[in-house]
Amino acid sequence: MSGAQAGSSITTLGQYLASKSLMAGSGQTPLDALLLDVATACKRVADLVRHGELAGVLGAAGSENVQGEDQKKLDIIANDVFIDSLERSGLLAGVASEEMDAHHPIPDEAPRGDLLLAMDPLDGSSNIDVNGSTGTIFSIMRRSGAGATRDEHFLQPGDSQVCAGYCLYSSATMLVLTTGDGVDGFTLDNSIGEFVLSHPKMQIPAATSEYSINAAYQRHWFNPVARYVEECVAGKEGPRQRDFNMRWAGSMVGDVHRILCRGGVFMYPMDRKLEAAGNSGKLRLLYEANPMAMLVEQAGGAASTGTERIMALTPNALHQRVPVLMGSTEEVQLLVEYHAQA
Ligand code: AHG
Ligand code: MN
Ligand code: MN
């Protein structure tokens, strides 16, 4: 049975990209072609996620990534699927990933393009064994200059991204992306194997009564975030004079997707425990914070570390971590105010 309603008109990802480029006066651009390859990789990962235990992809890999985090089998498989789908496209100059210490160079015998892709191949991977939502996050930049690609080519501020997106593997598989001209969401129609435009021009409402944070770390929080959450919890009787709701998916893709759909604020702040461990945050700037910040800003929201706009930061390393506060502008502004007052 078809996923689409009989006789209704659809726009596939390919048609959407082609019409955008035609309107801009060009034919298919390298970015269009790369996004179609990214979509293919997402479909391959979605198929594995959908089959779960039947595909033999659940469970731990028994290894650690460069950041000392336990890897799931699917972290590694998803990384391999993306590399395999992209490295010979002739569009890329290199791929950086959460699961690889240094960037992956394009094989010598393959043609090389001038785009760089940084990715979190499987975000929220601790959800995979419990059939919870996971995702892939990606950020695309241009590289300049001649010679071999180096890690340093990736160390560009988020404002240099030419495209950012994620694929959400949940009850439906969705690809959500921006090329700097708003945010559009596509749902995978498994019956025809195509991503179909389903959520055009996604917008985050400026006001919200929903926040998202791992409250198990409350005792480690610094004052600005502790104060913000305390005031939300106080509800109608507190200074905010309204009740709030809390949601935490355990996957940034799941949480940010909810915020793109109905508003809210997502927080993974700096805390005393991270500081004591010598970390500058939990989430990684290049392939988690920056692409999500671009999507959130393009949908009318805001993204800050508490003291700086995320996309204005110049990264100092591929796996640099940053505090993340993003979503509905009124709440992010309030958090920034509380940081300024502290
Ligand atoms: P990843 O699975 O790619 O390492 O990312 C997990 C991230 C993010 O998706 C999520 O919001 C957060 O880590 C959850 O962290 P806690 O387990 O500390 O709540
Ligand atoms: Mn992640
Ligand atoms: Mn990951």
Coordinates of C-alpha atoms and ligand atoms in Angstrom, one line a residue:
M1 CA 0.0 0.0 0.0
S2 CA 1.3 3.5 -0.8
G3 CA 2.3 5.8 1.9
A4 CA 0.9 8.8 0.0
Q5 CA -2.7 9.6 -0.4
A6 CA -4.1 8.4 -3.7
G7 CA -3.9 11.0 -6.4
S8 CA -2.3 13.7 -4.3
S9 CA 0.6 15.7 -5.6
I10 CA 4.1 15.2 -4.0
T11 CA 7.5 16.9 -4.2
T12 CA 10.4 14.6 -3.8
L13 CA 13.8 15.8 -2.4
G14 CA 15.2 15.6 -5.9
Q15 CA 12.5 17.8 -7.4
Y16 CA 12.8 20.2 -4.5
L17 CA 16.5 20.6 -5.0
A18 CA 16.2 20.9 -8.8
S19 CA 13.5 23.6 -8.6
K20 CA 15.5 25.6 -6.1
S21 CA 18.6 25.5 -8.3
L22 CA 16.6 26.3 -11.4
M23 CA 15.1 29.4 -9.7
A24 CA 18.6 30.5 -8.7
G25 CA 19.6 30.2 -12.4
S26 CA 21.8 27.1 -12.2
G27 CA 21.5 23.4 -13.1
Q28 CA 22.2 20.7 -10.5
T29 CA 24.9 22.0 -8.2
P30 CA 27.5 19.9 -6.3
L31 CA 25.6 20.6 -3.1
D32 CA 22.4 19.2 -4.7
A33 CA 24.2 16.1 -5.7
L34 CA 25.8 15.7 -2.3
L35 CA 22.5 16.1 -0.6
L36 CA 21.0 13.3 -2.7
D37 CA 24.0 11.1 -1.7
V38 CA 23.4 12.0 2.0
A39 CA 19.8 11.1 1.6
T40 CA 20.8 7.7 0.2
A41 CA 23.0 7.1 3.1
C42 CA 20.2 8.1 5.5
K43 CA 17.9 5.6 3.8
R44 CA 20.5 2.8 4.3
V45 CA 20.9 3.7 8.0
A46 CA 17.1 4.0 8.4
D47 CA 16.6 0.5 6.9
L48 CA 19.1 -0.9 9.5
V49 CA 17.4 0.9 12.3
R50 CA 14.0 -0.3 11.2
H51 CA 15.2 -3.9 11.2
G52 CA 16.9 -3.6 14.6
E53 CA 17.8 -6.9 16.2
L54 CA 16.8 -8.7 12.9
A55 CA 19.6 -6.9 11.1
G56 CA 22.0 -7.8 14.0
V57 CA 22.9 -4.1 14.6
L58 CA 22.0 -3.7 18.2
G59 CA 24.4 -3.8 21.2
A60 CA 27.8 -2.6 22.0
A61 CA 30.8 -2.7 19.6
G62 CA 33.2 -3.3 22.5
S63 CA 35.3 -0.3 21.5
E64 CA 35.7 3.4 22.4
N65 CA 35.8 6.4 20.1
V66 CA 38.5 9.1 20.3
Q67 CA 36.5 10.9 23.0
G68 CA 36.5 7.9 25.2
E69 CA 32.8 7.0 24.7
D70 CA 31.7 3.4 24.3
Q71 CA 30.7 2.8 20.7
K72 CA 27.6 0.9 19.7
K73 CA 27.7 -1.4 16.8
L74 CA 25.5 1.0 14.9
D75 CA 27.7 4.0 15.6
I76 CA 30.4 2.3 13.6
I77 CA 28.1 0.8 10.9
A78 CA 26.4 4.2 10.3
N79 CA 29.8 5.9 10.0
D80 CA 30.9 3.3 7.4
V81 CA 27.6 3.6 5.5
F82 CA 28.1 7.4 5.2
I83 CA 31.7 7.1 4.2
D84 CA 30.9 4.4 1.6
S85 CA 28.0 6.5 0.2
L86 CA 30.0 9.7 -0.1
E87 CA 33.7 9.2 -0.5
R88 CA 33.6 8.4 -4.3
S89 CA 31.0 11.0 -5.2
G90 CA 33.6 13.4 -6.6
L91 CA 31.9 16.1 -4.5
L92 CA 33.8 16.0 -1.2
A93 CA 37.3 17.1 -0.1
G94 CA 37.0 15.1 3.2
V95 CA 34.7 13.8 5.9
A96 CA 35.0 14.4 9.6
S97 CA 33.0 12.4 12.1
E98 CA 32.4 11.8 15.8
E99 CA 33.6 8.3 15.3
M100 CA 36.9 9.1 13.7
D101 CA 39.9 10.7 15.4
A102 CA 41.1 12.7 12.3
H103 CA 39.1 13.4 9.1
H104 CA 38.7 10.7 6.5
P105 CA 40.5 11.7 3.3
I106 CA 39.1 11.1 -0.2
P107 CA 40.8 8.0 -1.7
D108 CA 43.6 8.9 -4.1
E109 CA 42.0 7.2 -7.1
A110 CA 38.7 9.0 -6.5
P111 CA 37.8 12.5 -7.9
R112 CA 37.9 15.2 -5.3
G113 CA 35.4 18.1 -4.9
D114 CA 35.6 21.2 -2.7
L115 CA 32.9 20.4 -0.1
L116 CA 33.6 19.2 3.5
L117 CA 31.1 17.2 5.5
A118 CA 31.2 16.9 9.3
M119 CA 28.8 14.4 10.9
D120 CA 27.5 12.7 13.9
P121 CA 26.6 9.4 12.1
L122 CA 24.3 8.2 14.9
D123 CA 23.2 10.7 17.5
G124 CA 21.5 9.4 20.6
S125 CA 23.0 6.0 20.1
S126 CA 22.2 4.9 23.7
N127 CA 18.6 4.8 22.5
I128 CA 19.2 2.2 19.8
D129 CA 18.9 -0.8 22.0
V130 CA 15.6 0.3 23.5
N131 CA 14.0 1.2 20.1
G132 CA 14.1 4.9 21.0
S133 CA 14.7 7.7 18.5
T134 CA 18.1 8.3 17.0
G135 CA 19.4 10.5 14.2
T136 CA 22.3 11.6 11.9
I137 CA 23.5 15.2 12.1
F138 CA 25.5 16.8 9.3
S139 CA 27.2 20.1 8.5
I140 CA 28.5 21.0 5.0
M141 CA 31.2 23.7 4.4
R142 CA 33.4 24.7 1.5
R143 CA 37.2 24.2 1.6
S144 CA 39.5 26.7 -0.1
G145 CA 43.0 26.5 -1.3
A146 CA 45.0 23.8 -3.0
G147 CA 46.8 20.7 -1.7
A148 CA 45.8 17.9 0.6
T149 CA 42.8 18.4 2.9
R150 CA 43.8 18.8 6.6
D151 CA 41.8 18.7 9.8
E152 CA 42.3 22.5 10.0
H153 CA 40.2 23.0 6.8
F154 CA 37.2 21.9 8.9
L155 CA 37.8 24.5 11.7
Q156 CA 35.4 27.1 10.3
P157 CA 32.8 29.0 12.3
G158 CA 29.2 27.8 12.0
D159 CA 28.4 30.9 10.0
S160 CA 30.4 29.4 7.1
Q161 CA 28.1 26.4 6.8
V162 CA 26.5 26.2 3.4
C163 CA 24.1 23.5 4.5
A164 CA 23.1 21.8 7.7
G165 CA 20.6 19.0 8.4
Y166 CA 19.6 15.9 10.3
C167 CA 17.8 12.7 9.6
L168 CA 15.6 11.5 12.4
Y169 CA 15.1 7.7 12.7
S170 CA 11.9 7.5 14.7
S171 CA 8.3 6.4 14.1
A172 CA 8.8 8.0 10.7
T173 CA 12.2 8.7 9.1
M174 CA 12.6 12.4 8.4
L175 CA 15.2 14.5 6.7
V176 CA 15.3 18.1 7.8
L177 CA 17.6 20.6 6.1
T178 CA 18.6 24.2 5.5
T179 CA 20.8 25.8 2.8
G180 CA 20.5 29.2 4.5
D181 CA 17.0 29.9 3.2
G182 CA 14.7 28.5 5.8
V183 CA 14.2 25.0 7.0
D184 CA 12.3 22.3 5.1
G185 CA 11.4 18.8 6.3
F186 CA 10.9 15.6 4.2
T187 CA 9.4 12.3 5.3
L188 CA 10.6 9.0 3.9
D189 CA 7.9 7.3 1.9
N190 CA 9.1 3.7 2.2
S191 CA 6.7 2.5 -0.5
I192 CA 8.5 4.6 -3.2
G193 CA 11.9 5.0 -1.4
E194 CA 11.8 8.8 -1.6
F195 CA 12.0 11.6 0.8
V196 CA 8.8 13.7 0.2
L197 CA 8.4 17.3 1.3
S198 CA 6.1 17.2 4.2
H199 CA 7.1 20.1 6.5
P200 CA 7.8 23.1 4.4
K201 CA 9.2 26.3 6.1
M202 CA 9.4 25.0 9.6
Q203 CA 9.2 27.8 12.2
I204 CA 10.0 27.8 15.9
P205 CA 7.5 29.9 17.9
A206 CA 9.3 32.6 19.9
A207 CA 7.4 31.7 23.1
T208 CA 7.2 28.3 24.7
S209 CA 6.3 26.5 27.9
E210 CA 8.4 23.4 27.3
Y211 CA 12.1 22.8 28.2
S212 CA 14.5 19.9 27.7
I213 CA 17.4 19.1 30.0
N214 CA 18.9 16.0 31.7
A215 CA 17.7 16.9 35.2
A216 CA 19.8 14.1 36.8
Y217 CA 22.7 16.6 36.6
Q218 CA 20.9 19.3 38.6
R219 CA 23.4 19.2 41.5
H220 CA 26.3 20.0 39.0
W221 CA 24.6 23.0 37.3
F222 CA 25.9 26.5 37.6
N223 CA 23.6 29.2 38.8
P224 CA 22.1 30.6 35.6
V225 CA 20.7 27.3 34.4
A226 CA 19.8 26.2 38.0
R227 CA 17.8 29.5 38.4
Y228 CA 16.1 29.1 35.0
V229 CA 15.0 25.6 35.6
E230 CA 13.9 26.4 39.2
E231 CA 11.7 29.1 37.9
C232 CA 10.2 26.9 35.2
V233 CA 9.5 24.2 37.9
A234 CA 7.8 26.8 40.1
G235 CA 5.2 27.2 37.4
K236 CA 2.1 29.4 37.9
E237 CA 3.1 30.2 41.5
G238 CA 6.7 31.2 40.5
P239 CA 8.1 34.3 38.7
R240 CA 7.3 32.9 35.3
Q241 CA 3.5 32.8 36.2
R242 CA 2.8 29.8 34.0
D243 CA 3.3 26.1 34.1
F244 CA 6.0 24.4 32.1
N245 CA 6.4 20.9 30.7
M246 CA 9.7 19.0 30.4
R247 CA 10.7 16.5 27.7
W248 CA 14.1 14.7 27.3
A249 CA 14.5 12.3 24.4
G250 CA 18.1 11.4 25.1
S251 CA 18.9 12.2 21.5
M252 CA 19.6 15.8 20.5
V253 CA 18.0 15.1 17.1
G254 CA 14.8 13.9 18.8
D255 CA 14.7 16.9 21.1
V256 CA 15.6 19.5 18.5
H257 CA 13.1 18.0 16.1
R258 CA 10.3 18.4 18.6
I259 CA 11.4 22.1 19.1
L260 CA 11.3 22.7 15.3
C261 CA 7.8 21.2 15.3
R262 CA 6.2 23.0 18.4
G263 CA 8.8 25.2 20.1
G264 CA 10.8 24.7 23.3
V265 CA 14.3 25.1 24.6
F266 CA 17.0 22.4 24.6
M267 CA 19.8 22.7 27.1
Y268 CA 23.1 20.7 27.5
P269 CA 24.9 23.3 29.6
M270 CA 28.3 23.5 31.0
D271 CA 28.3 22.1 34.5
R272 CA 30.7 21.4 37.5
K273 CA 31.1 17.7 36.6
L274 CA 32.1 18.4 33.0
E275 CA 34.4 21.2 34.2
A276 CA 36.1 18.8 36.8
A277 CA 36.7 16.3 34.0
G278 CA 38.4 19.0 31.9
N279 CA 35.6 19.2 29.3
S280 CA 34.3 22.4 27.8
G281 CA 30.7 21.0 27.4
K282 CA 29.3 17.6 26.3
L283 CA 28.1 18.2 22.7
R284 CA 30.5 18.7 19.9
L285 CA 30.7 22.1 18.1
L286 CA 31.4 21.0 14.6
Y287 CA 28.9 18.2 14.0
E288 CA 26.3 18.6 16.7
A289 CA 26.0 22.2 17.9
N290 CA 26.8 24.1 14.7
P291 CA 24.4 22.3 12.3
M292 CA 21.6 22.3 14.9
A293 CA 22.2 26.0 15.6
M294 CA 22.0 26.8 11.9
L295 CA 18.7 24.9 11.6
V296 CA 17.3 26.5 14.8
E297 CA 18.3 30.1 13.6
Q298 CA 17.0 29.5 10.1
A299 CA 13.6 28.5 11.7
G300 CA 13.5 31.7 13.7
G301 CA 15.0 30.4 17.0
A302 CA 18.3 31.2 18.8
A303 CA 21.4 29.2 19.8
S304 CA 23.9 30.2 22.4
T305 CA 26.5 28.8 24.8
G306 CA 25.0 31.1 27.4
T307 CA 27.6 33.8 26.7
E308 CA 28.2 33.6 22.9
R309 CA 26.2 32.9 19.8
I310 CA 27.2 29.3 18.9
M311 CA 27.7 29.9 15.1
A312 CA 30.1 32.8 15.8
L313 CA 32.6 30.6 17.5
T314 CA 35.8 29.6 15.7
P315 CA 36.5 25.9 16.4
N316 CA 39.9 25.0 17.7
A317 CA 39.7 21.2 17.2
L318 CA 37.5 18.7 15.3
H319 CA 36.0 17.3 18.5
Q320 CA 35.7 20.5 20.5
R321 CA 32.8 20.5 23.0
V322 CA 30.5 23.5 23.8
P323 CA 27.6 24.2 26.1
V324 CA 24.4 24.3 24.1
L325 CA 21.2 26.3 24.8
M326 CA 18.9 26.5 21.8
G327 CA 15.3 26.9 20.7
S328 CA 12.5 29.5 21.2
T329 CA 14.1 32.9 21.2
E330 CA 12.4 34.3 24.3
E331 CA 13.7 31.4 26.5
V332 CA 17.2 31.5 25.0
Q333 CA 17.3 35.3 25.6
L334 CA 16.3 34.8 29.2
L335 CA 19.0 32.2 29.7
V336 CA 21.6 34.6 28.1
E337 CA 20.4 37.3 30.5
Y338 CA 20.8 35.0 33.5
H339 CA 24.4 34.2 32.4
A340 CA 25.1 37.9 32.0
Q341 CA 23.9 38.6 35.5
A342 CA 25.8 35.8 37.1
Ligands
AHG1 P1 25.9 10.7 20.8 O1 25.0 9.5 20.9 O2 26.1 11.1 19.4 O3 27.1 10.5 21.6 O4 25.1 11.9 21.4 C1 24.4 11.9 22.5 C2 24.2 13.3 23.0 C3 22.8 13.9 22.6 O5 22.2 13.4 21.5 C4 22.0 13.8 23.8 O6 21.2 15.0 23.9 C5 23.0 13.7 24.9 O7 24.2 13.3 24.4 C6 22.5 12.8 26.0 O8 23.5 12.9 27.0 P2 23.2 12.3 28.5 O9 23.3 10.8 28.4 O10 24.3 12.9 29.3 O11 21.8 12.8 28.9
MN2 MN 25.4 13.0 19.2
MN3 MN 26.9 9.9 17.8

